[in-house]
Tab-separated table of C-alpha atoms in Angstrom:
chain	number	residue	atom	x	y	z
G	29	MET	CA	-18.644	2.515	3.749
G	30	PHE	CA	-16.853	0.565	6.447
G	31	CYS	CA	-18.441	-2.770	7.400
G	32	TYR	CA	-16.864	-2.435	10.792
G	33	SER	CA	-17.496	-4.336	14.020
G	34	GLU	CA	-15.619	-4.282	17.306
G	35	GLY	CA	-13.225	-7.204	17.166
G	36	LEU	CA	-13.263	-10.809	16.038
G	37	PRO	CA	-16.141	-11.969	18.294
G	38	ALA	CA	-18.467	-9.495	16.595
G	39	ALA	CA	-17.193	-10.565	13.171
G	40	LEU	CA	-17.783	-14.234	13.972
G	41	SER	CA	-21.256	-13.377	15.262
G	42	ALA	CA	-21.991	-11.710	11.923
G	43	VAL	CA	-20.816	-14.860	10.101
G	44	LEU	CA	-23.077	-17.000	12.297
G	45	VAL	CA	-26.114	-14.803	11.629
G	46	ALA	CA	-25.417	-14.753	7.876
G	47	ALA	CA	-24.956	-18.528	7.799
G	48	LEU	CA	-28.227	-19.036	9.686
G	49	ALA	CA	-30.080	-16.759	7.299
G	50	LEU	CA	-28.704	-18.514	4.228
G	51	SER	CA	-28.714	-22.158	5.333
G	52	ARG	CA	-31.594	-22.238	7.838
G	53	SER	CA	-29.539	-24.853	9.673
G	54	GLY	CA	-28.239	-24.201	13.170
G	55	ALA	CA	-25.812	-27.121	13.079
G	56	LEU	CA	-24.313	-26.127	9.729
G	57	SER	CA	-24.060	-22.501	10.788
G	58	CYS	CA	-22.263	-23.382	14.019
G	59	LEU	CA	-19.950	-25.748	12.140
G	60	LEU	CA	-19.067	-23.067	9.600
G	61	THR	CA	-18.467	-20.407	12.254
G	62	GLY	CA	-16.456	-22.798	14.433
G	63	GLY	CA	-14.348	-23.822	11.458
G	64	LEU	CA	-13.620	-20.190	10.632
G	65	TYR	CA	-12.649	-19.518	14.244
G	66	LEU	CA	-10.276	-22.508	14.326
G	67	ALA	CA	-8.721	-21.467	11.012
G	68	LEU	CA	-8.123	-17.960	12.322
G	69	ARG	CA	-6.617	-19.291	15.534
G	70	LEU	CA	-4.347	-21.802	13.816
G	71	LEU	CA	-3.319	-19.894	10.706
G	72	SER	CA	-3.240	-16.257	11.829
G	73	LEU	CA	0.197	-14.690	12.036
G	74	PRO	CA	1.344	-12.445	14.894
G	75	PRO	CA	2.320	-8.864	14.062
G	76	ALA	CA	5.920	-7.685	14.170
G	77	ASP	CA	7.337	-6.288	17.395
G	78	PRO	CA	5.037	-3.289	18.225
G	79	PRO	CA	7.734	-0.870	19.500
G	80	ARG	CA	9.817	-1.453	16.374
G	81	ALA	CA	6.765	-1.059	14.145
G	82	HIS	CA	5.920	2.209	15.879
G	83	LEU	CA	9.427	3.561	15.245
G	84	ILE	CA	9.039	2.763	11.544
G	85	LEU	CA	5.556	4.265	11.260
G	86	GLN	CA	6.364	7.321	13.391
G	87	PRO	CA	10.171	7.405	13.401
G	88	ARG	CA	10.465	10.656	15.345
G	89	HIS	CA	7.478	9.924	17.572
G	90	SER	CA	5.444	12.220	15.328
G	91	PRO	CA	3.425	11.739	12.102
G	92	ALA	CA	5.594	10.759	9.165
G	93	ARG	CA	5.422	12.512	5.788
G	94	VAL	CA	5.824	9.813	3.146
G	95	ALA	CA	6.432	10.742	-0.504
G	96	HIS	CA	4.035	8.781	-2.740
G	97	ARG	CA	6.034	7.004	-5.463
G	98	GLY	CA	8.906	9.154	-4.251
G	99	GLY	CA	6.793	12.318	-4.595
G	100	SER	CA	5.282	12.012	-8.056
G	101	HIS	CA	4.287	15.676	-8.309
G	102	ASP	CA	7.721	17.007	-7.373
G	103	ALA	CA	9.817	14.616	-9.528
G	104	PRO	CA	9.329	11.698	-11.944
G	105	GLU	CA	7.689	8.913	-9.964
G	106	ASN	CA	9.602	5.838	-8.805
G	107	THR	CA	13.026	7.187	-9.756
G	108	LEU	CA	16.249	7.808	-7.869
G	109	ALA	CA	15.753	11.497	-8.597
G	110	ALA	CA	12.381	11.360	-6.830
G	111	ILE	CA	13.989	9.782	-3.760
G	112	ARG	CA	16.672	12.480	-3.650
G	113	GLN	CA	14.091	15.222	-4.162
G	114	ALA	CA	11.871	13.791	-1.427
G	115	ALA	CA	14.780	13.868	1.020
G	116	GLU	CA	15.613	17.440	0.032
G	117	ASN	CA	11.957	18.462	0.495
G	118	GLY	CA	11.822	17.104	4.036
G	119	ALA	CA	10.109	13.734	3.600
G	120	THR	CA	10.337	11.217	6.419
G	121	GLY	CA	9.990	8.333	4.009
G	122	VAL	CA	9.195	7.234	0.468
G	123	GLU	CA	6.590	4.857	-0.903
G	124	LEU	CA	8.001	2.825	-3.800
G	125	ASP	CA	6.177	0.469	-6.173
G	126	LEU	CA	7.650	-2.961	-6.861
G	127	GLU	CA	7.192	-4.639	-10.227
G	128	PHE	CA	9.151	-7.160	-12.319
G	129	THR	CA	10.487	-7.287	-15.862
G	130	ALA	CA	10.048	-10.285	-18.141
G	131	ASP	CA	13.440	-11.655	-17.057
G	132	GLY	CA	12.568	-11.366	-13.369
G	133	VAL	CA	14.446	-8.202	-12.391
G	134	PRO	CA	12.705	-6.284	-9.568
G	135	ILE	CA	12.275	-2.637	-10.571
G	136	LEU	CA	10.324	0.444	-9.515
G	137	MET	CA	7.146	0.825	-11.573
G	138	HIS	CA	3.535	1.474	-10.624
G	139	ASP	CA	1.769	0.150	-13.712
G	140	GLU	CA	1.942	-3.171	-15.516
G	141	THR	CA	2.934	-1.249	-18.642
G	142	VAL	CA	5.510	1.477	-19.235
G	143	ASP	CA	3.243	3.633	-21.396
G	144	ARG	CA	1.944	6.151	-18.840
G	145	THR	CA	5.255	7.343	-17.402
G	146	THR	CA	7.935	6.681	-20.022
G	147	ASP	CA	8.703	7.263	-23.702
G	148	GLY	CA	8.414	3.520	-24.281
G	149	SER	CA	5.489	1.199	-24.815
G	150	GLY	CA	4.544	-2.318	-23.805
G	151	SER	CA	3.806	-4.622	-20.920
G	152	LEU	CA	6.468	-5.400	-18.329
G	153	ARG	CA	5.787	-9.111	-18.790
G	154	ASP	CA	7.036	-8.736	-22.379
G	155	LEU	CA	10.018	-6.452	-21.731
G	156	THR	CA	13.437	-7.436	-20.399
G	157	PHE	CA	15.319	-5.247	-17.975
G	158	ALA	CA	17.774	-4.270	-20.722
G	159	GLU	CA	14.850	-3.020	-22.820
G	160	VAL	CA	13.161	-1.208	-19.925
G	161	ARG	CA	16.428	0.472	-18.957
G	162	LYS	CA	16.464	2.314	-22.286
G	163	PHE	CA	13.211	4.147	-21.533
G	164	ASN	CA	13.070	7.609	-20.000
G	165	PRO	CA	10.873	7.595	-16.835
G	166	ALA	CA	10.790	11.406	-16.832
G	167	ALA	CA	9.476	11.728	-20.389
G	168	LYS	CA	5.866	12.559	-19.412
G	169	HIS	CA	6.478	14.379	-16.164
G	170	ARG	CA	5.640	18.085	-15.933
G	171	LEU	CA	9.288	18.816	-14.999
G	172	TRP	CA	10.864	16.518	-17.567
G	173	ARG	CA	13.425	19.123	-18.632
G	174	ASP	CA	14.974	19.011	-15.147
G	175	TYR	CA	15.413	15.245	-15.164
G	176	ARG	CA	17.084	14.333	-18.423
G	177	GLY	CA	19.062	11.099	-18.353
G	178	GLU	CA	17.004	9.464	-15.598
G	179	LYS	CA	16.686	5.667	-15.768
G	180	ILE	CA	14.147	3.198	-14.375
G	181	PRO	CA	15.890	1.930	-11.223
G	182	THR	CA	16.184	-1.549	-9.861
G	183	LEU	CA	14.726	-2.241	-6.451
G	184	LYS	CA	18.213	-2.557	-4.980
G	185	GLU	CA	19.324	0.788	-6.400
G	186	ALA	CA	16.273	2.458	-4.894
G	187	VAL	CA	16.873	0.853	-1.497
G	188	LEU	CA	20.497	1.991	-1.396
G	189	GLU	CA	19.472	5.533	-2.348
G	190	SER	CA	16.767	5.603	0.334
G	191	LEU	CA	19.101	4.243	3.004
G	192	HIS	CA	21.702	6.822	2.032
G	193	TYR	CA	19.200	9.591	2.807
G	194	ASP	CA	17.879	7.891	5.976
G	195	LEU	CA	14.381	7.563	4.551
G	196	ILE	CA	11.779	5.094	5.763
G	197	ILE	CA	10.711	2.856	2.848
G	198	TYR	CA	7.157	1.726	2.149
G	199	PHE	CA	7.463	-1.170	-0.318
G	200	ASP	CA	4.162	-1.241	-2.233
G	201	VAL	CA	3.891	-4.681	-3.810
G	202	LYS	CA	1.595	-4.649	-6.844
G	203	GLY	CA	1.346	-8.437	-7.305
G	204	HIS	CA	3.491	-11.492	-8.108
G	205	ALA	CA	3.328	-12.541	-4.446
G	206	ASP	CA	5.895	-15.359	-4.481
G	207	GLN	CA	8.349	-13.476	-6.676
G	208	ALA	CA	8.032	-10.286	-4.631
G	209	VAL	CA	8.400	-12.059	-1.282
G	210	ALA	CA	11.536	-13.865	-2.485
G	211	ALA	CA	13.092	-10.627	-3.743
G	212	LEU	CA	12.271	-8.711	-0.575
G	213	LYS	CA	13.428	-11.488	1.736
G	214	GLU	CA	16.790	-11.534	-0.025
G	215	LEU	CA	17.004	-7.753	0.284
G	216	TYR	CA	16.273	-7.802	4.022
G	217	LEU	CA	18.964	-10.423	4.570
G	218	GLU	CA	21.476	-8.412	2.559
G	219	TYR	CA	20.585	-5.126	4.290
G	220	PRO	CA	19.412	-5.915	7.865
G	221	ARG	CA	18.993	-2.202	8.503
G	222	LEU	CA	15.726	-2.493	6.547
G	223	TYR	CA	14.097	-4.327	9.462
G	224	ASN	CA	14.085	-1.018	11.342
G	225	THR	CA	13.514	1.328	8.420
G	226	SER	CA	10.906	-0.207	6.117
G	227	ILE	CA	7.443	-1.701	5.828
G	228	VAL	CA	5.937	-4.004	3.186
G	229	CYS	CA	2.392	-3.130	2.126
G	230	SER	CA	-0.072	-4.317	-0.484
G	231	PHE	CA	-3.718	-4.224	-1.513
G	232	MET	CA	-3.427	-7.994	-1.816
G	233	PRO	CA	-3.697	-9.915	1.479
G	234	ASP	CA	-1.847	-12.937	0.061
G	235	VAL	CA	1.259	-10.792	-0.508
G	236	VAL	CA	1.247	-9.546	3.073
G	237	TYR	CA	0.518	-12.997	4.525
G	238	LYS	CA	3.312	-14.647	2.535
G	239	MET	CA	5.757	-11.906	3.518
G	240	ARG	CA	4.986	-12.453	7.200
G	241	GLN	CA	5.331	-16.217	6.681
G	242	ALA	CA	8.703	-15.810	4.997
G	243	ASP	CA	10.156	-13.452	7.593
G	244	ARG	CA	8.364	-12.720	10.884
G	245	ASN	CA	10.627	-9.721	11.548
G	246	VAL	CA	9.340	-7.722	8.579
G	247	VAL	CA	6.768	-5.058	9.458
G	248	THR	CA	3.744	-5.192	7.160
G	249	ALA	CA	0.556	-3.299	6.314
G	250	LEU	CA	-2.608	-3.846	4.331
G	251	THR	CA	-3.614	-1.137	1.853
G	252	HIS	CA	-7.287	-0.480	1.185
G	253	ARG	CA	-9.541	1.776	-0.842
G	254	PRO	CA	-13.282	1.124	-0.438
G	255	TRP	CA	-15.115	0.470	-3.730
G	256	SER	CA	-11.841	-0.302	-5.519
G	257	PHE	CA	-13.271	-3.297	-7.419
G	258	SER	CA	-16.158	-1.288	-8.859
G	259	HIS	CA	-14.619	2.195	-9.260
G	260	TRP	CA	-11.369	3.766	-10.402
G	261	GLY	CA	-9.410	5.974	-8.030
G	262	ASP	CA	-11.078	9.133	-9.365
G	263	GLY	CA	-14.552	7.724	-8.673
G	264	ARG	CA	-15.482	6.639	-12.206
G	265	PRO	CA	-17.189	3.201	-12.516
G	266	ARG	CA	-14.867	0.548	-13.909
G	267	PHE	CA	-17.613	-1.216	-15.874
G	268	SER	CA	-20.468	0.000	-18.054
G	269	SER	CA	-22.098	-3.430	-17.910
G	270	PHE	CA	-24.940	-3.484	-15.356
G	271	TRP	CA	-24.201	-6.957	-13.995
G	272	LYS	CA	-20.426	-6.442	-13.796
G	273	HIS	CA	-20.899	-3.168	-11.942
G	274	TYR	CA	-23.205	-4.629	-9.302
G	275	LEU	CA	-21.202	-7.824	-8.981
G	276	THR	CA	-18.074	-5.819	-8.226
G	277	LEU	CA	-20.051	-3.638	-5.800
G	278	ALA	CA	-20.955	-6.821	-3.911
G	279	LEU	CA	-17.309	-7.895	-3.961
G	280	ASP	CA	-16.358	-4.476	-2.591
G	281	VAL	CA	-18.698	-4.954	0.373
G	282	VAL	CA	-17.267	-8.399	1.103
G	283	MET	CA	-13.675	-7.164	0.826
G	284	ASP	CA	-14.334	-4.139	2.997
G	285	TRP	CA	-15.934	-6.278	5.704
G	286	SER	CA	-13.091	-8.793	5.518
G	287	MET	CA	-10.374	-6.140	5.712
G	288	HIS	CA	-11.877	-4.486	8.761
G	289	ASN	CA	-12.945	-7.589	10.641
G	290	PHE	CA	-10.411	-10.378	10.220
G	291	LEU	CA	-7.847	-10.026	7.439
G	292	TRP	CA	-5.800	-7.519	9.456
G	293	HIS	CA	-5.585	-10.084	12.266
G	294	PHE	CA	-5.039	-13.042	9.939
G	295	CYS	CA	-2.134	-11.356	8.132
G	296	GLY	CA	-0.469	-10.006	11.278
G	297	VAL	CA	-0.196	-6.403	10.097
G	298	SER	CA	1.040	-3.417	12.075
G	299	ALA	CA	-0.619	-0.705	9.980
G	300	PHE	CA	-3.599	-0.072	7.736
G	301	LEU	CA	-3.069	2.232	4.739
G	302	VAL	CA	-6.408	3.683	3.660
G	303	GLN	CA	-7.618	6.253	1.149
G	304	LYS	CA	-7.824	9.635	2.907
G	305	ASN	CA	-11.538	10.284	2.310
G	306	PHE	CA	-12.473	7.536	4.743
G	307	VAL	CA	-10.236	8.557	7.658
G	308	SER	CA	-11.655	10.263	10.741
G	309	GLN	CA	-10.772	10.588	14.420
G	310	GLU	CA	-13.148	7.749	15.252
G	311	TYR	CA	-11.673	5.572	12.528
G	312	VAL	CA	-8.146	6.131	13.851
G	313	ARG	CA	-9.382	5.404	17.394
G	314	GLN	CA	-10.978	2.105	16.350
G	315	TRP	CA	-7.797	0.859	14.726
G	316	SER	CA	-5.613	2.143	17.549
G	317	ALA	CA	-7.662	0.063	19.999
G	318	LYS	CA	-6.536	-2.990	18.019
G	319	GLY	CA	-2.889	-1.925	18.117
G	320	ILE	CA	-2.936	-0.915	14.440
G	321	GLN	CA	-1.725	2.453	13.118
G	322	VAL	CA	-3.606	4.186	10.300
G	323	VAL	CA	-1.730	5.831	7.433
G	324	GLY	CA	-3.795	7.968	5.044
G	325	TRP	CA	-3.196	8.464	1.310
G	326	THR	CA	-2.875	10.602	-0.712
G	327	VAL	CA	-2.922	13.731	1.432
G	328	ASN	CA	-2.114	16.574	-0.946
G	329	THR	CA	-3.191	19.921	0.526
G	330	ILE	CA	-1.719	21.914	3.373
G	331	ALA	CA	-5.084	21.861	5.192
G	332	GLU	CA	-5.252	18.069	5.016
G	333	LYS	CA	-1.669	17.732	6.188
G	334	MET	CA	-2.303	20.001	9.174
G	335	TYR	CA	-5.347	17.892	10.031
G	336	TYR	CA	-3.341	14.672	9.927
G	337	GLU	CA	-0.419	16.063	11.901
G	338	ASN	CA	-2.268	18.082	14.556
G	339	VAL	CA	-5.713	16.492	14.921
G	340	LEU	CA	-5.408	12.862	13.848
G	341	GLN	CA	-1.723	12.719	14.794
G	342	THR	CA	-1.173	9.983	12.253
G	343	SER	CA	1.201	9.535	9.324
G	344	TYR	CA	0.250	10.212	5.718
G	345	ILE	CA	1.398	9.622	2.151
G	346	THR	CA	1.518	12.598	-0.211
G	347	ASP	CA	2.302	13.351	-3.853
G	348	SER	CA	4.054	16.609	-2.967
G	349	LEU	CA	6.075	17.935	-0.058
G	350	ILE	CA	6.145	21.499	-1.367
G	351	GLU	CA	2.709	22.498	-2.706
G	352	ASP	CA	-0.932	21.517	-3.032
G	353	CYS	CA	-1.663	19.243	-5.963
G	354	ASP	CA	-4.257	16.874	-7.381
G	355	PRO	CA	-4.009	13.153	-6.534
G	356	HIS	CA	-1.824	11.032	-8.805
G	357	TYR	CA	-3.748	7.822	-9.444
């Protein structure tokens, strides 16, 4: 799908042409384009130190194998057991999802509710940490018998476990920008080693921008899946309503264009995490020319992994380190 042009000048040219077509006013179009250019110049954030970012994204100067949610096929997702299992299975790093309980405790959880992965029920915004801690995060995993007694971990517990096993951490922030940035900033100050062993990523540009504002030493990435407003991860349309479907399709086009043409620059990212179906050698080359590394997700077959490691020579996120599996959405 990519609405891709070579650099900011081309993006600004596209804005100028669109403004001319819509307004039929040369003066207004130039004013709009000039204002956008000034905003980008004044408000854009620089990326983190490139050599340090490279060591995080390819810590052994070779593509990293990052366990998605800790390796959600091999162990219950977003648990300490998953982190340990990922290390044992040869992962270079782990991707961990950050969410918050009703009383503001940062925990590992992908969804806004606990229903899909645990034996509990309810929204995180209605559940305290004490209540969440009682749930079993292995209850619905295919290997649940091997992980009895597992608890939903706090963010800090997960960080300490990951550092213990020398794993790179991809913090995937699901939302709550201000709350997440505050929690992560405190964590980086408490454990300075994280500056060289972790990256903060999100689908939401405001999260990434605020993280870079709060601490310019933190390496960050934008995460993107084309058509994510209009379709679920498995390709099903989100909406049956005709107008909602086509409105979200239009939003998808705008978001895709923005991600590829100026948001990466505006947010000062070092990497772009994109759904694997849209990654090619040319795509990696285009981002590399901008100084940005591509990380694909979720790469779940041995053939795909060989392609990423030997042809693309870029890092990837996977649900399993030991066998082929279907994507975990």
